[in-house]
mmCIF file of C-alpha atoms in Angstrom:
data_model
loop_
_atom_site.group_PDB
_atom_site.id
_atom_site.type_symbol
_atom_site.label_atom_id
_atom_site.label_comp_id
_atom_site.label_asym_id
_atom_site.label_seq_id
_atom_site.Cartn_x
_atom_site.Cartn_y
_atom_site.Cartn_z
ATOM 1 C CA MET E 1 -4.601 30.995 -12.725
ATOM 2 C CA SER E 2 -4.596 29.911 -16.389
ATOM 3 C CA ALA E 3 -6.088 27.235 -17.775
ATOM 4 C CA ALA E 4 -3.533 25.483 -18.677
ATOM 5 C CA ASP E 5 -2.490 25.186 -14.996
ATOM 6 C CA ARG E 6 -6.142 24.141 -13.689
ATOM 7 C CA THR E 7 -5.663 21.369 -16.683
ATOM 8 C CA THR E 8 -2.273 21.032 -14.497
ATOM 9 C CA LEU E 9 -3.908 20.972 -11.679
ATOM 10 C CA ASP E 10 -6.812 18.407 -12.308
ATOM 11 C CA PRO E 11 -7.186 15.938 -9.448
ATOM 12 C CA ARG E 12 -6.814 12.387 -8.932
ATOM 13 C CA ALA E 13 -8.599 10.021 -6.558
ATOM 14 C CA LEU E 14 -6.356 7.489 -7.600
ATOM 15 C CA PRO E 15 -2.216 8.639 -7.803
ATOM 16 C CA LEU E 16 -1.136 5.767 -9.988
ATOM 17 C CA GLY E 17 2.563 5.033 -9.447
ATOM 18 C CA GLY E 18 4.601 2.841 -11.400
ATOM 19 C CA ARG E 19 4.364 -0.301 -9.248
ATOM 20 C CA THR E 20 0.709 0.653 -9.724
ATOM 21 C CA ARG E 21 0.459 1.306 -13.881
ATOM 22 C CA LEU E 22 2.032 -2.450 -12.749
ATOM 23 C CA THR E 23 -0.273 -4.025 -11.417
ATOM 24 C CA LEU E 24 -3.125 -2.707 -12.836
ATOM 25 C CA ALA E 25 -1.605 -3.809 -17.035
ATOM 26 C CA LEU E 26 -1.457 -7.511 -15.442
ATOM 27 C CA ALA E 27 -4.660 -7.537 -14.670
ATOM 28 C CA SER E 28 -5.957 -6.521 -17.552
ATOM 29 C CA LEU E 29 -3.730 -9.067 -19.719
ATOM 30 C CA VAL E 30 -4.830 -11.718 -17.484
ATOM 31 C CA GLY E 31 -8.584 -11.008 -17.908
ATOM 32 C CA LEU E 32 -8.008 -10.116 -21.833
ATOM 33 C CA MET E 33 -5.826 -13.744 -21.969
ATOM 34 C CA MET E 34 -9.569 -15.203 -19.295
ATOM 35 C CA LEU E 35 -11.579 -13.716 -22.556
ATOM 36 C CA CYS E 36 -9.780 -14.946 -25.162
ATOM 37 C CA TRP E 37 -7.804 -18.307 -24.802
ATOM 38 C CA PRO E 38 -10.884 -20.582 -26.121
ATOM 39 C CA LEU E 39 -10.008 -18.910 -28.871
ATOM 40 C CA LEU E 40 -5.463 -19.714 -28.881
ATOM 41 C CA VAL E 41 -6.699 -23.918 -28.164
ATOM 42 C CA ARG E 42 -7.334 -26.365 -30.812
ATOM 43 C CA VAL E 43 -7.847 -29.459 -30.903
ATOM 44 C CA ALA E 44 -7.975 -32.275 -33.290
ATOM 45 C CA PRO E 45 -10.320 -32.404 -36.517
ATOM 46 C CA GLY E 46 -12.582 -35.279 -35.280
ATOM 47 C CA SER E 47 -12.062 -35.001 -31.496
ATOM 48 C CA GLU E 48 -13.609 -35.987 -28.693
ATOM 49 C CA ALA E 49 -11.862 -33.429 -26.873
ATOM 50 C CA ARG E 50 -13.985 -29.928 -25.981
ATOM 51 C CA ILE E 51 -13.590 -26.572 -24.229
ATOM 52 C CA ASP E 52 -15.102 -26.690 -20.945
ATOM 53 C CA PRO E 53 -16.127 -23.923 -19.304
ATOM 54 C CA PRO E 54 -12.528 -22.051 -17.088
ATOM 55 C CA PHE E 55 -13.848 -22.634 -13.574
ATOM 56 C CA LEU E 56 -10.588 -21.732 -12.912
ATOM 57 C CA PHE E 57 -10.502 -18.799 -14.467
ATOM 58 C CA LEU E 58 -13.944 -17.748 -12.616
ATOM 59 C CA VAL E 59 -12.329 -18.123 -9.241
ATOM 60 C CA LEU E 60 -8.666 -16.547 -10.264
ATOM 61 C CA LEU E 61 -10.516 -13.192 -12.208
ATOM 62 C CA PRO E 62 -12.354 -11.797 -9.010
ATOM 63 C CA VAL E 63 -9.266 -12.514 -6.833
ATOM 64 C CA VAL E 64 -6.999 -10.629 -9.344
ATOM 65 C CA ILE E 65 -9.710 -7.355 -9.311
ATOM 66 C CA ALA E 66 -8.993 -7.320 -5.022
ATOM 67 C CA VAL E 67 -4.984 -7.740 -5.433
ATOM 68 C CA VAL E 68 -5.908 -4.545 -8.153
ATOM 69 C CA LEU E 69 -8.185 -2.463 -5.827
ATOM 70 C CA ALA E 70 -5.360 -3.259 -2.595
ATOM 71 C CA GLU E 71 -2.766 -2.138 -4.092
ATOM 72 C CA MET E 72 -4.041 1.448 -5.953
ATOM 73 C CA SER E 73 -5.764 1.480 -1.937
ATOM 74 C CA GLU E 74 -2.360 2.216 -1.253
ATOM 75 C CA GLY E 75 -2.175 5.065 -3.360
ATOM 76 C CA GLY E 76 -3.532 7.393 -1.167
ATOM 77 C CA MET E 77 -7.718 6.169 -1.248
ATOM 78 C CA ASP E 78 -8.765 8.978 2.605
ATOM 79 C CA SER E 79 -12.488 8.512 3.487
ATOM 80 C CA ARG E 80 -13.244 11.927 1.954
ATOM 81 C CA VAL E 81 -12.603 9.991 -1.558
ATOM 82 C CA LEU E 82 -13.606 6.521 -0.814
ATOM 83 C CA ALA E 83 -17.740 9.061 0.435
ATOM 84 C CA VAL E 84 -17.371 9.711 -2.970
ATOM 85 C CA LEU E 85 -16.047 6.858 -4.653
ATOM 86 C CA GLY E 86 -19.575 5.287 -2.736
ATOM 87 C CA VAL E 87 -21.468 7.747 -3.479
ATOM 88 C CA LEU E 88 -20.455 7.644 -6.935
ATOM 89 C CA ALA E 89 -21.144 3.927 -7.012
ATOM 90 C CA ALA E 90 -25.178 3.713 -5.612
ATOM 91 C CA ILE E 91 -25.819 6.154 -8.332
ATOM 92 C CA ASN E 92 -24.616 4.559 -11.069
ATOM 93 C CA ALA E 93 -26.509 0.683 -9.918
ATOM 94 C CA LEU E 94 -29.411 2.878 -9.095
ATOM 95 C CA MET E 95 -29.529 4.135 -12.933
ATOM 96 C CA ARG E 96 -27.683 0.993 -13.589
ATOM 97 C CA VAL E 97 -30.591 -1.106 -12.076
ATOM 98 C CA LEU E 98 -33.836 1.419 -13.810
ATOM 99 C CA SER E 99 -32.918 0.809 -16.636
ATOM 100 C CA ALA E 100 -31.998 -2.760 -16.256
ATOM 101 C CA GLY E 101 -30.381 -2.582 -20.224
ATOM 102 C CA THR E 102 -33.687 -2.736 -21.312
ATOM 103 C CA ALA E 103 -33.573 -2.985 -25.714
ATOM 104 C CA GLY E 104 -29.966 -1.582 -24.768
ATOM 105 C CA VAL E 105 -31.301 1.036 -22.708
ATOM 106 C CA GLU E 106 -28.079 1.659 -20.467
ATOM 107 C CA LEU E 107 -27.434 4.675 -18.110
ATOM 108 C CA VAL E 108 -24.101 3.293 -16.998
ATOM 109 C CA PHE E 109 -21.994 3.889 -18.845
ATOM 110 C CA PHE E 110 -22.742 7.698 -18.767
ATOM 111 C CA LEU E 111 -21.448 8.957 -15.169
ATOM 112 C CA LEU E 112 -18.777 5.976 -15.446
ATOM 113 C CA ILE E 113 -17.357 7.141 -17.913
ATOM 114 C CA LEU E 114 -17.904 11.291 -16.437
ATOM 115 C CA SER E 115 -16.100 10.296 -13.760
ATOM 116 C CA GLY E 116 -12.731 9.071 -15.798
ATOM 117 C CA ARG E 117 -12.365 11.872 -17.381
ATOM 118 C CA VAL E 118 -12.796 13.621 -13.846
ATOM 119 C CA PHE E 119 -10.778 11.855 -11.230
ATOM 120 C CA GLY E 120 -8.778 9.928 -13.181
ATOM 121 C CA ALA E 121 -7.887 6.245 -14.292
ATOM 122 C CA GLY E 122 -7.308 4.575 -11.479
ATOM 123 C CA PHE E 123 -10.932 6.144 -10.015
ATOM 124 C CA GLY E 124 -12.162 5.471 -12.654
ATOM 125 C CA PHE E 125 -11.547 1.440 -12.559
ATOM 126 C CA VAL E 126 -12.701 1.086 -8.646
ATOM 127 C CA LEU E 127 -15.953 2.667 -9.650
ATOM 128 C CA GLY E 128 -16.289 0.589 -12.648
ATOM 129 C CA VAL E 129 -16.023 -2.854 -10.838
ATOM 130 C CA THR E 130 -18.231 -1.288 -7.418
ATOM 131 C CA SER E 131 -20.307 0.302 -9.772
ATOM 132 C CA LEU E 132 -21.749 -3.530 -11.712
ATOM 133 C CA PHE E 133 -20.210 -5.621 -8.362
ATOM 134 C CA ALA E 134 -23.564 -3.199 -6.516
ATOM 135 C CA SER E 135 -25.829 -3.423 -9.196
ATOM 136 C CA ALA E 136 -25.678 -7.229 -9.521
ATOM 137 C CA LEU E 137 -26.512 -7.271 -5.603
ATOM 138 C CA MET E 138 -29.060 -5.718 -5.427
ATOM 139 C CA THR E 139 -30.757 -7.267 -9.229
ATOM 140 C CA ALA E 140 -29.282 -10.734 -7.853
ATOM 141 C CA GLY E 141 -27.967 -11.036 -10.977
ATOM 142 C CA VAL E 142 -24.861 -13.017 -9.594
ATOM 143 C CA GLY E 143 -23.710 -15.309 -11.613
ATOM 144 C CA PRO E 144 -20.280 -16.682 -13.460
ATOM 145 C CA TRP E 145 -20.678 -13.385 -15.889
ATOM 146 C CA LEU E 146 -20.811 -10.687 -13.017
ATOM 147 C CA PRO E 147 -15.961 -10.873 -12.951
ATOM 148 C CA PHE E 148 -16.132 -10.482 -16.283
ATOM 149 C CA GLN E 149 -18.597 -7.201 -16.207
ATOM 150 C CA MET E 150 -16.655 -6.263 -12.986
ATOM 151 C CA LEU E 151 -13.136 -5.608 -15.166
ATOM 152 C CA CYS E 152 -14.926 -4.845 -18.400
ATOM 153 C CA ALA E 153 -17.168 -1.290 -16.647
ATOM 154 C CA ALA E 154 -13.366 -1.500 -14.636
ATOM 155 C CA TRP E 155 -11.665 -0.856 -18.281
ATOM 156 C CA VAL E 156 -14.347 1.302 -19.326
ATOM 157 C CA GLY E 157 -13.502 3.212 -16.340
ATOM 158 C CA MET E 158 -10.215 3.757 -17.113
ATOM 159 C CA GLY E 159 -10.126 4.152 -20.642
ATOM 160 C CA ALA E 160 -12.080 7.665 -19.785
ATOM 161 C CA GLY E 161 -9.610 8.852 -17.542
ATOM 162 C CA LEU E 162 -6.735 7.714 -19.525
ATOM 163 C CA LEU E 163 -7.970 10.193 -22.912
ATOM 164 C CA PRO E 164 -5.742 12.986 -23.821
ATOM 165 C CA ARG E 165 -6.240 15.963 -21.759
ATOM 166 C CA ARG E 166 -4.251 18.230 -23.951
ATOM 167 C CA VAL E 167 -3.809 18.076 -27.740
ATOM 168 C CA LEU E 168 -1.141 20.416 -30.250
ATOM 169 C CA GLY E 169 -0.645 22.249 -26.880
ATOM 170 C CA ARG E 170 -4.385 22.771 -25.916
ATOM 171 C CA GLU E 171 -7.157 22.078 -23.279
ATOM 172 C CA VAL E 172 -9.377 19.484 -23.947
ATOM 173 C CA ARG E 173 -12.338 21.669 -22.693
ATOM 174 C CA GLY E 174 -15.897 22.256 -23.381
ATOM 175 C CA ARG E 175 -17.884 20.759 -26.390
ATOM 176 C CA TRP E 176 -14.107 19.229 -27.812
ATOM 177 C CA GLU E 177 -14.054 17.652 -24.340
ATOM 178 C CA ILE E 178 -18.206 16.624 -25.356
ATOM 179 C CA ALA E 179 -17.724 15.927 -28.469
ATOM 180 C CA VAL E 180 -14.497 13.186 -27.434
ATOM 181 C CA LEU E 181 -16.478 11.521 -24.105
ATOM 182 C CA ALA E 182 -19.405 11.540 -26.416
ATOM 183 C CA ALA E 183 -17.693 9.367 -29.382
ATOM 184 C CA TYR E 184 -15.654 7.747 -26.236
ATOM 185 C CA GLY E 185 -18.739 6.637 -24.973
ATOM 186 C CA VAL E 186 -20.350 5.052 -28.256
ATOM 187 C CA VAL E 187 -16.627 3.192 -28.898
ATOM 188 C CA ALA E 188 -16.643 1.943 -25.389
ATOM 189 C CA ALA E 189 -20.420 0.965 -25.758
ATOM 190 C CA TYR E 190 -19.571 -1.879 -28.535
ATOM 191 C CA LEU E 191 -16.393 -2.681 -27.188
ATOM 192 C CA PHE E 192 -18.314 -4.163 -23.998
ATOM 193 C CA GLY E 193 -20.633 -5.922 -25.174
ATOM 194 C CA ALA E 194 -18.558 -7.465 -27.691
ATOM 195 C CA LEU E 195 -16.157 -7.894 -25.006
ATOM 196 C CA MET E 196 -19.406 -9.853 -22.480
ATOM 197 C CA ASN E 197 -20.082 -11.718 -26.442
ATOM 198 C CA LEU E 198 -16.422 -13.710 -26.276
ATOM 199 C CA SER E 199 -16.900 -14.812 -22.494
ATOM 200 C CA SER E 200 -19.857 -17.169 -22.941
ATOM 201 C CA TRP E 201 -19.966 -17.324 -26.980
ATOM 202 C CA PRO E 202 -16.748 -20.594 -26.792
ATOM 203 C CA PHE E 203 -19.636 -22.649 -24.622
ATOM 204 C CA LEU E 204 -22.798 -21.757 -26.325
ATOM 205 C CA LEU E 205 -23.873 -25.283 -28.481
ATOM 206 C CA GLY E 206 -25.544 -25.119 -32.042
ATOM 207 C CA VAL E 207 -25.713 -21.793 -31.636
ATOM 208 C CA ALA E 208 -28.512 -20.955 -35.031
ATOM 209 C CA VAL E 209 -29.783 -17.355 -35.902
ATOM 210 C CA PRO E 210 -32.897 -17.013 -38.129
ATOM 211 C CA GLY E 211 -32.457 -16.127 -41.503
ATOM 212 C CA HIS E 212 -28.957 -16.881 -41.279
ATOM 213 C CA ASP E 213 -26.975 -20.368 -42.909
ATOM 214 C CA GLY E 214 -25.354 -21.906 -40.989
ATOM 215 C CA ASN E 215 -23.689 -23.100 -37.786
ATOM 216 C CA LEU E 216 -22.714 -19.587 -35.253
ATOM 217 C CA SER E 217 -20.828 -21.742 -32.725
ATOM 218 C CA PHE E 218 -17.291 -22.133 -31.062
ATOM 219 C CA ASP E 219 -15.686 -24.916 -32.911
ATOM 220 C CA PRO E 220 -12.254 -25.876 -31.636
ATOM 221 C CA ALA E 221 -10.981 -27.429 -33.849
ATOM 222 C CA ALA E 222 -10.686 -24.165 -36.940
ATOM 223 C CA GLY E 223 -8.379 -21.784 -36.712
ATOM 224 C CA VAL E 224 -8.098 -18.136 -35.356
ATOM 225 C CA GLY E 225 -9.166 -15.324 -38.677
ATOM 226 C CA GLU E 226 -11.980 -18.111 -38.869
ATOM 227 C CA ASN E 227 -13.180 -18.449 -35.248
ATOM 228 C CA LEU E 228 -13.392 -14.765 -35.216
ATOM 229 C CA ARG E 229 -14.691 -14.647 -38.528
ATOM 230 C CA THR E 230 -17.784 -16.667 -36.821
ATOM 231 C CA PHE E 231 -18.563 -14.787 -33.648
ATOM 232 C CA GLY E 232 -18.385 -11.370 -36.223
ATOM 233 C CA VAL E 233 -20.943 -12.575 -37.347
ATOM 234 C CA TYR E 234 -22.704 -13.706 -34.172
ATOM 235 C CA THR E 235 -22.336 -10.152 -32.490
ATOM 236 C CA LEU E 236 -23.039 -8.557 -35.877
ATOM 237 C CA ILE E 237 -26.545 -10.407 -36.103
ATOM 238 C CA THR E 238 -27.116 -11.682 -32.331
ATOM 239 C CA SER E 239 -25.975 -8.112 -29.978
ATOM 240 C CA THR E 240 -23.951 -5.200 -32.643
ATOM 241 C CA GLY E 241 -28.108 -4.020 -34.210
ATOM 242 C CA SER E 242 -29.827 -4.299 -31.646
ATOM 243 C CA PHE E 243 -28.626 -3.509 -27.863
ATOM 244 C CA ASP E 244 -25.178 -2.430 -29.124
ATOM 245 C CA THR E 245 -26.390 -0.160 -30.893
ATOM 246 C CA GLY E 246 -29.008 1.436 -27.652
ATOM 247 C CA ARG E 247 -25.903 1.134 -25.510
ATOM 248 C CA ALA E 248 -23.809 3.940 -27.458
ATOM 249 C CA ILE E 249 -26.705 5.480 -28.532
ATOM 250 C CA THR E 250 -28.280 6.422 -24.446
ATOM 251 C CA THR E 251 -24.661 7.167 -23.771
ATOM 252 C CA ALA E 252 -24.151 9.258 -26.012
ATOM 253 C CA VAL E 253 -26.762 11.386 -25.787
ATOM 254 C CA ALA E 254 -26.118 11.142 -22.225
ATOM 255 C CA VAL E 255 -23.482 12.887 -22.130
ATOM 256 C CA VAL E 256 -24.146 15.931 -24.632
ATOM 257 C CA VAL E 257 -26.934 16.690 -22.751
ATOM 258 C CA LEU E 258 -25.449 15.887 -19.065
ATOM 259 C CA GLY E 259 -22.206 16.195 -19.766
ATOM 260 C CA PRO E 260 -20.960 19.773 -19.252
ATOM 261 C CA ALA E 261 -23.914 20.056 -15.487
ATOM 262 C CA VAL E 262 -22.063 16.723 -14.616
ATOM 263 C CA LEU E 263 -18.236 17.303 -15.196
ATOM 264 C CA THR E 264 -19.066 20.968 -13.822
ATOM 265 C CA THR E 265 -20.709 19.251 -10.082
ATOM 266 C CA LEU E 266 -17.433 16.528 -9.863
ATOM 267 C CA ARG E 267 -15.081 18.396 -10.795
ATOM 268 C CA ARG E 268 -16.440 20.766 -7.974
ATOM 269 C CA ALA E 269 -16.351 17.423 -5.636
ATOM 270 C CA SER E 270 -13.232 16.420 -6.340
ATOM 271 C CA ARG E 271 -11.445 20.183 -5.288
ATOM 272 C CA ARG E 272 -13.169 19.748 -2.180
ATOM 273 C CA ALA E 273 -12.786 16.400 -2.069
ATOM 274 C CA ILE E 274 -9.445 15.244 -2.427
ATOM 275 C CA VAL E 275 -6.048 17.413 -0.753
ATOM 276 C CA GLN E 276 -3.300 17.766 -3.403
ATOM 277 C CA GLN E 277 0.181 17.213 -2.183
ATOM 278 C CA VAL E 278 2.274 19.961 -1.805
ATOM 279 C CA GLU E 279 5.941 19.305 -1.614
ATOM 280 C CA THR E 280 8.269 20.846 0.718
ATOM 281 C CA ALA E 281 11.538 21.418 0.347
ATOM 282 C CA PRO E 282 13.814 19.146 2.803
#
């Protein structure tokens, strides 16, 4: 079998049909709206109106995720795929507990990215949700931030599955594949940090950072552009140069050092766990 054939036959644990793709797109749009809606609300200057946390959104977001998982499970999650998912989610949750995010050292994205690459975008989405949920239960980290963590991690896994597998007619394998995944891990680490900051920043009052003149709090009377500039400064000072950079370095190094062996293991497991559907003539 040629290399091109192997790439074509790379299994997908959760095939994405048209309806499932639409569900994922709508869920992602809803998630973005839940993250960004305070930036779209503007009150009159001098008004005593305030922006309250979106308690309704916090209830709605897990429902949206549950609907997506239910929709995707109809696409072919059999017992073997479910077993692989459970094992990877448990390993990922344990690695997150061990690393604990200290100084930005976060190993959860390493396996999430590689699994999304091998098993596909749908599997990556589900693994991101289940990994973060399981680790939250293990560390008593359940709170209003958890649905946003689950969704953002799901986007990381889904994005890895959507990375191109062929460029200019040639498959992306070997060193090129590791380089692409490491670069994606760096970008995903920074985006995850920024999105998680955005989920809480609009509700922080009196944000002041030593060495920076001025208030970095969200201003409901300001425009979108001004708030985005303030948020950019806030994120740059509070997390980009510290936790996010640590997460990016950890993910990239893990992908480069352990990626080749783990990808080989995951691809071997995928061939054993996933039944290739063979079309038969009517």
